[in-house]
Coordinates of C-alpha atoms in Angstrom, one line a residue:
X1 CA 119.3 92.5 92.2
X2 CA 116.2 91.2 93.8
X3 CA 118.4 90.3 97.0
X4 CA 119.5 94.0 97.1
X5 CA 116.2 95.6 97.2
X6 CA 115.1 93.2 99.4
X7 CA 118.0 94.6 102.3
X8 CA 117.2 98.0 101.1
X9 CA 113.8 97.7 101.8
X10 CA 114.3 96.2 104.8
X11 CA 116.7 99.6 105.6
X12 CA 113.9 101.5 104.6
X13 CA 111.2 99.7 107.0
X14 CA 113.3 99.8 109.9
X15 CA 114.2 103.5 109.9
X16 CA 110.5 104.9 108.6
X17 CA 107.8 101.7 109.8
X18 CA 106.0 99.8 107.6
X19 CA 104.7 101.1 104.0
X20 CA 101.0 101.7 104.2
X21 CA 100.8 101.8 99.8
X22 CA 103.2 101.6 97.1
X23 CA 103.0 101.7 93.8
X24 CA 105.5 100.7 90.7
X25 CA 106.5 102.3 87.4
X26 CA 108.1 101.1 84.3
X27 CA 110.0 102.6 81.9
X28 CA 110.8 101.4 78.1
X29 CA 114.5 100.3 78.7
X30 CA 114.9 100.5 82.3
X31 CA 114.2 98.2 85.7
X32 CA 111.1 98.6 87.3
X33 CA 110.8 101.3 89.9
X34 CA 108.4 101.5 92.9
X35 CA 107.3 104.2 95.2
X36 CA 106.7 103.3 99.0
X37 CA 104.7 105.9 101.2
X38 CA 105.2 105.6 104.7
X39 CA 102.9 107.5 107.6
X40 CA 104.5 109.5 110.9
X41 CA 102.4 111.4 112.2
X42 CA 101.4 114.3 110.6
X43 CA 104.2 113.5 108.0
X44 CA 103.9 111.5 104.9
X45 CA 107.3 110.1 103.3
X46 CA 108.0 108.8 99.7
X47 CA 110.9 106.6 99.2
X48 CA 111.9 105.2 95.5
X49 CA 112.9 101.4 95.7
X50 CA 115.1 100.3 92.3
X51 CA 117.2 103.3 91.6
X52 CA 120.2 101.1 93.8
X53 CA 119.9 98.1 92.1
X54 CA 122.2 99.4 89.7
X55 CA 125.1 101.5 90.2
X56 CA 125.8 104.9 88.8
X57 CA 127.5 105.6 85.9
X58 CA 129.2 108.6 84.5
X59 CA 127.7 109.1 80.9
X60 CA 131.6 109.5 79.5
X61 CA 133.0 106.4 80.8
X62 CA 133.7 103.8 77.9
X63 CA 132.5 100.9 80.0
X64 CA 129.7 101.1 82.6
X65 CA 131.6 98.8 85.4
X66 CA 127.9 96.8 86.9
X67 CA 129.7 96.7 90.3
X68 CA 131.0 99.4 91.5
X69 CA 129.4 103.0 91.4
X70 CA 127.5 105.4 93.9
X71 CA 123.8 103.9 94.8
X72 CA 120.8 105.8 95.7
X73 CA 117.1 105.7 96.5
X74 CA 115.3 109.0 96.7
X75 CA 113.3 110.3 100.2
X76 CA 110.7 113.1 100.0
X77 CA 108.9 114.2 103.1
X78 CA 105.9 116.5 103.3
X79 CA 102.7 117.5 105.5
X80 CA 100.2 115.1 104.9
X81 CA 96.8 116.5 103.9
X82 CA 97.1 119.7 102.5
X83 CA 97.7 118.7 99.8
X84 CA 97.5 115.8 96.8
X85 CA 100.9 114.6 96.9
X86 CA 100.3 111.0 96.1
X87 CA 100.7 112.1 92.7
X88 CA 104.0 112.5 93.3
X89 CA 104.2 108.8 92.8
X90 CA 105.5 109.2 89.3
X91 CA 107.1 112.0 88.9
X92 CA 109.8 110.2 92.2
X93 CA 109.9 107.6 89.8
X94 CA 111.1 109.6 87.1
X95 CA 113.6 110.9 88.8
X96 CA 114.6 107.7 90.4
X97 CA 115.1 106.5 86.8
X98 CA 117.2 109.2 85.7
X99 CA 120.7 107.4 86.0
X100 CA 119.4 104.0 83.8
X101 CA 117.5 107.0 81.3
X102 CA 119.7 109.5 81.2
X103 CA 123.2 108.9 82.6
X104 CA 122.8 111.0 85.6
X105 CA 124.8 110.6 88.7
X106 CA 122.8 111.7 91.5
X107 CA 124.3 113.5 94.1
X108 CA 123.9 116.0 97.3
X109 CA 123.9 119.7 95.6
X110 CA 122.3 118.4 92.3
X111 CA 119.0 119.7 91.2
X112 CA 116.6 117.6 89.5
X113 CA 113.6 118.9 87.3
X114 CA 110.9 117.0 86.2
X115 CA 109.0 120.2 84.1
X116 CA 105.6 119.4 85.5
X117 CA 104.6 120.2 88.9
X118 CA 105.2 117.7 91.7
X119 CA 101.5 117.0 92.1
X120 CA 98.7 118.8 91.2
X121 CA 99.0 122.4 92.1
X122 CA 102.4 122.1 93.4
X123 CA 104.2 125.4 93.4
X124 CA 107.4 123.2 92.8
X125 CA 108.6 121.9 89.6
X126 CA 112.4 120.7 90.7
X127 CA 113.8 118.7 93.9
X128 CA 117.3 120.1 95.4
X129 CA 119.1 116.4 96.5
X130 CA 120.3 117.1 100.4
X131 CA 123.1 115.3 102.1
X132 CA 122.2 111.6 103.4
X133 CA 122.1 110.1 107.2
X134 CA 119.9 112.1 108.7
X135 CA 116.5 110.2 108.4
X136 CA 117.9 106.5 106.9
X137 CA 121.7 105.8 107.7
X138 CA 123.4 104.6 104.1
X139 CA 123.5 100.8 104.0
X140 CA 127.0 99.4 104.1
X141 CA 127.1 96.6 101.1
X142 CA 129.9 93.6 100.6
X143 CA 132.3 95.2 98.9
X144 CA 133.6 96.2 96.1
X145 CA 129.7 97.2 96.1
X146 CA 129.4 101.1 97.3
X147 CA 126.7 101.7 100.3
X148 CA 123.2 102.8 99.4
X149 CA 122.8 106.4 100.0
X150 CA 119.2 107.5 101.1
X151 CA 118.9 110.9 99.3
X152 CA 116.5 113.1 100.5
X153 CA 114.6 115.5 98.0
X154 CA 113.5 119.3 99.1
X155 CA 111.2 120.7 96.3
X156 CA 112.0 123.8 94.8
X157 CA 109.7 126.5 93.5
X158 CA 111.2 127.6 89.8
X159 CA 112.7 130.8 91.2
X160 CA 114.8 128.8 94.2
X161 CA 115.8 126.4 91.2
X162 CA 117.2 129.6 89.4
X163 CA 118.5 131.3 92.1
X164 CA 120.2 128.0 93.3
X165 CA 121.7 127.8 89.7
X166 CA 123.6 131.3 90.4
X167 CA 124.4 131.2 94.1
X168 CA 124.7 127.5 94.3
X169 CA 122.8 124.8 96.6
X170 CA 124.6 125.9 99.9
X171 CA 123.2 129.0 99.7
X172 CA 119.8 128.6 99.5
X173 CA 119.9 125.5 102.3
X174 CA 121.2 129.1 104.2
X175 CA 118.4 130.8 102.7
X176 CA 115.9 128.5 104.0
X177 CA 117.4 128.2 107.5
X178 CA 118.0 132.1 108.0
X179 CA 114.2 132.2 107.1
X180 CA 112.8 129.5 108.6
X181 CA 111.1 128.0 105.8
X182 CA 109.1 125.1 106.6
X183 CA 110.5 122.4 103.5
X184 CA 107.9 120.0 104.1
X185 CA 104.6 122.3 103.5
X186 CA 103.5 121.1 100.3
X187 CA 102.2 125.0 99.7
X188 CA 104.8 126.8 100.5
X189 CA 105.8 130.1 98.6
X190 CA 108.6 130.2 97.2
X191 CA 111.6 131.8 100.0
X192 CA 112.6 135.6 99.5
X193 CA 115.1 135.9 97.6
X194 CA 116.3 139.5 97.8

């Protein structure tokens, strides 16, 4: 396991620089999770490191099979300084612990709520998991070992997680795009809906 992370990491560091702070969670039950921020620019991006040490499992499968499954590691991006999102730290790791607490396969379309705001005074209480490859290219593993997936995470305001339930994820990605909402301003307003 330690081996893995260490490649993923290195994935991570060669597609977003070096880390300038992380920070590590543990769970009662579950590996330990850590939280790497990187700085571009005027961006700031959170990556989890952990959630791929294991893969995936479908909660109704008899046997959890330690080899093969999906792996993921979670990506947020935001505007740095408007607002306090390093305390988005645990609520990442939450979510990147999700498939060792809960069963969860994480995948592009899902939504993932963790009930609390993101950080303080977020306007978003959920994360809509968009398709991988854009910012960090999966990382190919020996197989029978499925690649890492870099997930990334576009908060949701409560109403975009409801609508989203209705209409479905595609929908409001079109949503966003037709109204050129701006996914990485930590204050945004929630996207008309109408």
């Amino acid at each position: 396991m330690a081996d893995l992370l260490a490649i993923v990491e290195a994935r991570l560091r060669s597609a977003l620089g070096e880390p300038d702070a992380r920070a590590a969670v543990t769970f009662l039950g579950t590996d330990r999770i850590e939280v790497l921020r990187f700085r571009a620019g005027d961006l700031v991006r959170y990556a989890t490191l952990g959630m791929s040490a294991h893969p995936m499992t479908d909660p109704t499968d008899l046997v959890a099979d330690p080899v093969r499954g999906p792996r993921a590691e979670l990506v947020l991006t935001v505007r740095a300084g408007h607002a306090d999102t390093d305390k988005v730290l645990r609520p990442l790791a939450v979510l990147a612990a999700s498939p060792q607490v809960e069963g969860l396969v994480v995948a592009p379309g899902a939504s993932l709520d963790v009930g609390d705001p993101l950080w303080p005074g977020a306007p978003f209480t959920s994360v809509l998991v968009a398709e991988p490859g854009g910012l960090v290219e999966d990382l190919e593993l020996d197989a029978p070992m499925d690649p890492v997936r870099f997930l990334p995470l576009l908060p949701m305001t409560p109403n975009e997680a409801a609508w989203k339930r209705v209409h479905g994820a595609a929908a409001l990605q079109e949503r966003w795009l037709a109204r050129g909402t701006d996914l990485r301003d930590p204050r945004r307003t929630s996207v008309a809906l109408d």
